[in-house]
Structures are given as C-alpha cells and as structure tokens.
Amino acid sequence: MQIDMNQYIRAETVKLVLSGSNYFDHLTDLIASAKEVIHIQTYILEEDVTGNEIKDKLKAAVKRGVKVFLLADAFGSKGLTKEFVEEMKSAGIWFRFFSPLLSSEGIYLGRRLHHKIIVTDKRNGLIGGINIADKYHGTEENPPWLDFAVLIKGNCCEYLHNLCEGIFNRKKMSGIEQEPVLQSNGPLVRFRRNDWVRGKNEIHKSYKEAILKSEKQIVILGSYFLPGVMFQNLLKQAAERGGKIKIIVTGKTDVPFVRLAEKYLYRYLLNIGVEIYEWQESVMHG
C-alpha cells in the first residue's frame, strides 16, 4: 500500500533530541545496534573528529554484516578528501555524493540534499537539522550549535527507509510503497518533505496550517527567520486574534547577511505585537 503522509500514523515512541553529545550518543547507539541495514543522508559530513568517529562506527557495522548506505550533499560536503571517501568505499560502505556539479543531477543547480536522517533496520529513525561535524557535537573551545532532532521508533520508519533508499538509488518516486503499518497505539507522527523538483512543499504547508489553527500562542525558533509577505500576514492575523507570539532568533550566526535582513524585520514584527528573543550562547541552527 502507499502511505499517505497527509495523514498521521502511529509510532512506538517519539523523543526530542538536542545537538551536542545527546544527539551523537543516540546516533552512535543506532549504528552500533543495527543488524541489517543503515541509511544515512546528510548535507554536511566533515572530515574532523566527529566525522571520523562516525566513519569508524559505520565501518564496524559493515564488518558485522550490516549494509550501510551514506549519501552526502556534493556542495555541503565538498571538503571531503578522496582518501576519506575511498577509505569508506574500500571498507564496504555504499557511498555517493548527491548532485555533483558535473552529473546528470547537475541540471538542478539549486537542488541540494538538506536531509539529516539516519534510519536503521526500517524501525529506528533520527531526523532533524544536525549535520555530522564538530560544530554540532561541540568541542572544548566551542559549545555545539543549538539544534534539534527527533528519535522515532516503530514500523512507521519504513517510510523513511524507502524514502532514503529511493533517493540513494535515484528512483523517481510518485509515492512511498510499503506494507501496512500494524502499530495500533502510540504517538501519532507525520513526515513532511520539501522538494521543489518533485513539487513537494509540505513543510511550508504545515507551518501555514499550524499558524492558521493557532488560538493562544505561537513560539517559533528559527535560525534563518525571513518570512515572506504571506507569512508576515499570517502572524499579524494570529496576533489580531489575541494570540501571543514569541520568535527566537540567533544572536550569533554563520550567515551574517541573513542576520542583517532579520533585523530589518524587527520593527514590523514588534509593531504587530510579536516578542523577539535572541539566543546568545552559541550559533543557533534550529
């Protein structure tokens, strides 16, 4: 059957995970406990302490007989050396870059792989905004960038497995096929995708839906908060309904020109009654 991700389905458990050691402890635990197959897809894989640690964990999984597939964005992970890549491939890790500049995928120059997903054995999924790099793990000198992920367990993760498998194998999918989810109780989940090439704009639609349905309070944490006119109007309408709106942006940024653009919006947001807070302890990427 085809899973309809416009509907919610059941998971066994859902858990919020923070960047730093909290995230990477869960990531390495999932790799270490995998028995059959691992899919990892990431925008940034860096050849630093954290990247090498994950590489070694994946090599160990292959030695146990686990099939490991790793897809990294060709632009976000452009710093990887040939030696690093060849070491993974020689160890039996199925690795490729997403959308190299010179390939059949290169016609979509603006299309990048922004996933940060690990799925193991079709039953465990870790999804969020956390890349595989020291700046997300944290070092003695610098705290980890503030970001979040969700750890999901249950049959529903077969959807994620099939999605990752299709992208890795360059399948043109109209939908995600899988056996019926048998989970009868547990928290409800819904996976949302953005992909302009495939006509997917589900995350955008979910934000709009949430704001339209809000009654009392909206809290938005956004490291790159640049809402268009439509979203500005949605927030204004929510404020006029009597809702309290809080927006948390980053005080420290990796993209300075975006920070300047955000500040340009402060006057409008404050005038419609929005409270604005700046996170100062580290770079915020959530």
PDB file of N, CA, C and O in Angstrom, residues 10 12 15 33 53 56 62 65 79 84-85 110 126 136 139 186 200 204 216 219 222-223 227 266 281 284:
ATOM      1  N   ARG A  10       0.912   5.837  13.412  1.00  0.00           N
ATOM      2  CA  ARG A  10       1.374   5.539  14.767  1.00  0.00           C
ATOM      3  C   ARG A  10       2.865   5.193  14.800  1.00  0.00           C
ATOM      4  O   ARG A  10       3.368   4.476  13.946  1.00  0.00           O
ATOM      5  N   GLU A  12       5.921   3.840  17.786  1.00  0.00           N
ATOM      6  CA  GLU A  12       6.024   3.253  19.125  1.00  0.00           C
ATOM      7  C   GLU A  12       6.407   4.327  20.137  1.00  0.00           C
ATOM      8  O   GLU A  12       5.768   4.483  21.172  1.00  0.00           O
ATOM      9  N   LYS A  15      10.891  10.898  20.661  1.00  0.00           N
ATOM     10  CA  LYS A  15      11.709  11.552  21.694  1.00  0.00           C
ATOM     11  C   LYS A  15      12.457  12.734  21.089  1.00  0.00           C
ATOM     12  O   LYS A  15      13.052  12.626  20.018  1.00  0.00           O
ATOM     13  N   SER A  33      23.792  -0.718  17.189  1.00  0.00           N
ATOM     14  CA  SER A  33      22.753  -1.736  17.411  1.00  0.00           C
ATOM     15  C   SER A  33      22.114  -2.219  16.114  1.00  0.00           C
ATOM     16  O   SER A  33      21.307  -3.156  16.142  1.00  0.00           O
ATOM     17  N   GLU A  53      34.865   9.745  13.613  1.00  0.00           N
ATOM     18  CA  GLU A  53      34.261   8.807  14.577  1.00  0.00           C
ATOM     19  C   GLU A  53      33.065   8.090  13.946  1.00  0.00           C
ATOM     20  O   GLU A  53      32.926   6.868  14.077  1.00  0.00           O
ATOM     21  N   ASP A  56      34.230   5.511  11.383  1.00  0.00           N
ATOM     22  CA  ASP A  56      34.730   4.281  12.003  1.00  0.00           C
ATOM     23  C   ASP A  56      33.588   3.411  12.531  1.00  0.00           C
ATOM     24  O   ASP A  56      33.652   2.171  12.456  1.00  0.00           O
ATOM     25  N   VAL A  62      29.673  -2.487   8.999  1.00  0.00           N
ATOM     26  CA  VAL A  62      29.860  -3.303   7.796  1.00  0.00           C
ATOM     27  C   VAL A  62      30.514  -4.631   8.160  1.00  0.00           C
ATOM     28  O   VAL A  62      30.124  -5.699   7.654  1.00  0.00           O
ATOM     29  N   GLY A  65      28.298  -7.282   9.144  1.00  0.00           N
ATOM     30  CA  GLY A  65      27.389  -7.765   8.116  1.00  0.00           C
ATOM     31  C   GLY A  65      26.235  -6.837   7.823  1.00  0.00           C
ATOM     32  O   GLY A  65      25.280  -7.224   7.137  1.00  0.00           O
ATOM     33  N   GLY A  79      34.295  19.400   1.170  1.00  0.00           N
ATOM     34  CA  GLY A  79      35.626  19.370   1.781  1.00  0.00           C
ATOM     35  C   GLY A  79      36.188  17.980   1.993  1.00  0.00           C
ATOM     36  O   GLY A  79      37.360  17.830   2.377  1.00  0.00           O
ATOM     37  N   PHE A  84      39.522  10.002   2.170  1.00  0.00           N
ATOM     38  CA  PHE A  84      38.446   9.742   3.125  1.00  0.00           C
ATOM     39  C   PHE A  84      37.335   8.947   2.456  1.00  0.00           C
ATOM     40  O   PHE A  84      36.834   7.953   3.004  1.00  0.00           O
ATOM     41  N   VAL A  85      36.946   9.376   1.256  1.00  0.00           N
ATOM     42  CA  VAL A  85      35.878   8.700   0.515  1.00  0.00           C
ATOM     43  C   VAL A  85      36.295   7.287   0.135  1.00  0.00           C
ATOM     44  O   VAL A  85      35.519   6.326   0.292  1.00  0.00           O
ATOM     45  N   GLY A 110      20.122  24.377  -8.210  1.00  0.00           N
ATOM     46  CA  GLY A 110      19.679  24.871  -6.917  1.00  0.00           C
ATOM     47  C   GLY A 110      19.156  23.787  -6.010  1.00  0.00           C
ATOM     48  O   GLY A 110      18.708  24.078  -4.899  1.00  0.00           O
ATOM     49  N   LEU A 126      16.218   8.819  13.118  1.00  0.00           N
ATOM     50  CA  LEU A 126      16.682  10.012  13.813  1.00  0.00           C
ATOM     51  C   LEU A 126      16.730  11.130  12.773  1.00  0.00           C
ATOM     52  O   LEU A 126      17.507  11.078  11.826  1.00  0.00           O
ATOM     53  N   TYR A 136      28.528  20.792  15.486  1.00  0.00           N
ATOM     54  CA  TYR A 136      27.249  20.315  16.025  1.00  0.00           C
ATOM     55  C   TYR A 136      27.451  19.435  17.255  1.00  0.00           C
ATOM     56  O   TYR A 136      26.555  19.285  18.072  1.00  0.00           O
ATOM     57  N   THR A 139      33.075  21.243  21.037  1.00  0.00           N
ATOM     58  CA  THR A 139      34.468  20.975  21.388  1.00  0.00           C
ATOM     59  C   THR A 139      34.766  21.644  22.730  1.00  0.00           C
ATOM     60  O   THR A 139      33.912  22.318  23.306  1.00  0.00           O
ATOM     61  N   GLY A 186       0.251   4.354  20.451  1.00  0.00           N
ATOM     62  CA  GLY A 186       1.479   5.133  20.487  1.00  0.00           C
ATOM     63  C   GLY A 186       1.253   6.510  19.893  1.00  0.00           C
ATOM     64  O   GLY A 186       0.178   6.817  19.374  1.00  0.00           O
ATOM     65  N   LYS A 200       7.075  19.067  -4.075  1.00  0.00           N
ATOM     66  CA  LYS A 200       6.746  18.883  -2.660  1.00  0.00           C
ATOM     67  C   LYS A 200       7.029  20.173  -1.894  1.00  0.00           C
ATOM     68  O   LYS A 200       8.134  20.722  -1.961  1.00  0.00           O
ATOM     69  N   HIS A 204       6.362  23.788   4.367  1.00  0.00           N
ATOM     70  CA  HIS A 204       5.774  25.137   4.240  1.00  0.00           C
ATOM     71  C   HIS A 204       4.267  25.091   4.547  1.00  0.00           C
ATOM     72  O   HIS A 204       3.749  25.915   5.310  1.00  0.00           O
ATOM     73  N   LYS A 216      -3.991  30.368  21.009  1.00  0.00           N
ATOM     74  CA  LYS A 216      -3.489  31.094  22.176  1.00  0.00           C
ATOM     75  C   LYS A 216      -2.038  31.542  22.040  1.00  0.00           C
ATOM     76  O   LYS A 216      -1.695  32.635  22.472  1.00  0.00           O
ATOM     77  N   VAL A 219       5.104  29.850  19.235  1.00  0.00           N
ATOM     78  CA  VAL A 219       6.529  30.016  19.534  1.00  0.00           C
ATOM     79  C   VAL A 219       7.303  29.499  18.332  1.00  0.00           C
ATOM     80  O   VAL A 219       7.150  28.346  17.936  1.00  0.00           O
ATOM     81  N   GLY A 222      13.838  30.044  14.964  1.00  0.00           N
ATOM     82  CA  GLY A 222      14.313  29.979  13.582  1.00  0.00           C
ATOM     83  C   GLY A 222      15.650  30.657  13.418  1.00  0.00           C
ATOM     84  O   GLY A 222      15.783  31.857  13.663  1.00  0.00           O
ATOM     85  N   SER A 223      16.635  29.883  12.993  1.00  0.00           N
ATOM     86  CA  SER A 223      17.985  30.441  12.850  1.00  0.00           C
ATOM     87  C   SER A 223      18.086  31.366  11.642  1.00  0.00           C
ATOM     88  O   SER A 223      18.931  32.248  11.603  1.00  0.00           O
ATOM     89  N   PRO A 227      10.508  35.476   6.942  1.00  0.00           N
ATOM     90  CA  PRO A 227       9.180  35.150   6.407  1.00  0.00           C
ATOM     91  C   PRO A 227       8.802  36.080   5.261  1.00  0.00           C
ATOM     92  O   PRO A 227       9.089  37.277   5.295  1.00  0.00           O
ATOM     93  N   TYR A 266      12.509  43.487  12.336  1.00  0.00           N
ATOM     94  CA  TYR A 266      12.169  43.639  13.752  1.00  0.00           C
ATOM     95  C   TYR A 266      11.061  44.669  13.975  1.00  0.00           C
ATOM     96  O   TYR A 266      10.130  44.436  14.748  1.00  0.00           O
ATOM     97  N   GLU A 281      24.083  32.094  23.404  1.00  0.00           N
ATOM     98  CA  GLU A 281      25.068  31.173  23.969  1.00  0.00           C
ATOM     99  C   GLU A 281      25.904  30.459  22.914  1.00  0.00           C
ATOM    100  O   GLU A 281      27.018  30.025  23.191  1.00  0.00           O
ATOM    101  N   MET A 284      22.890  29.385  16.600  1.00  0.00           N
ATOM    102  CA  MET A 284      21.630  28.636  16.597  1.00  0.00           C
ATOM    103  C   MET A 284      21.348  28.185  15.176  1.00  0.00           C
ATOM    104  O   MET A 284      21.351  28.991  14.242  1.00  0.00           O
TER     105      MET A 284
END
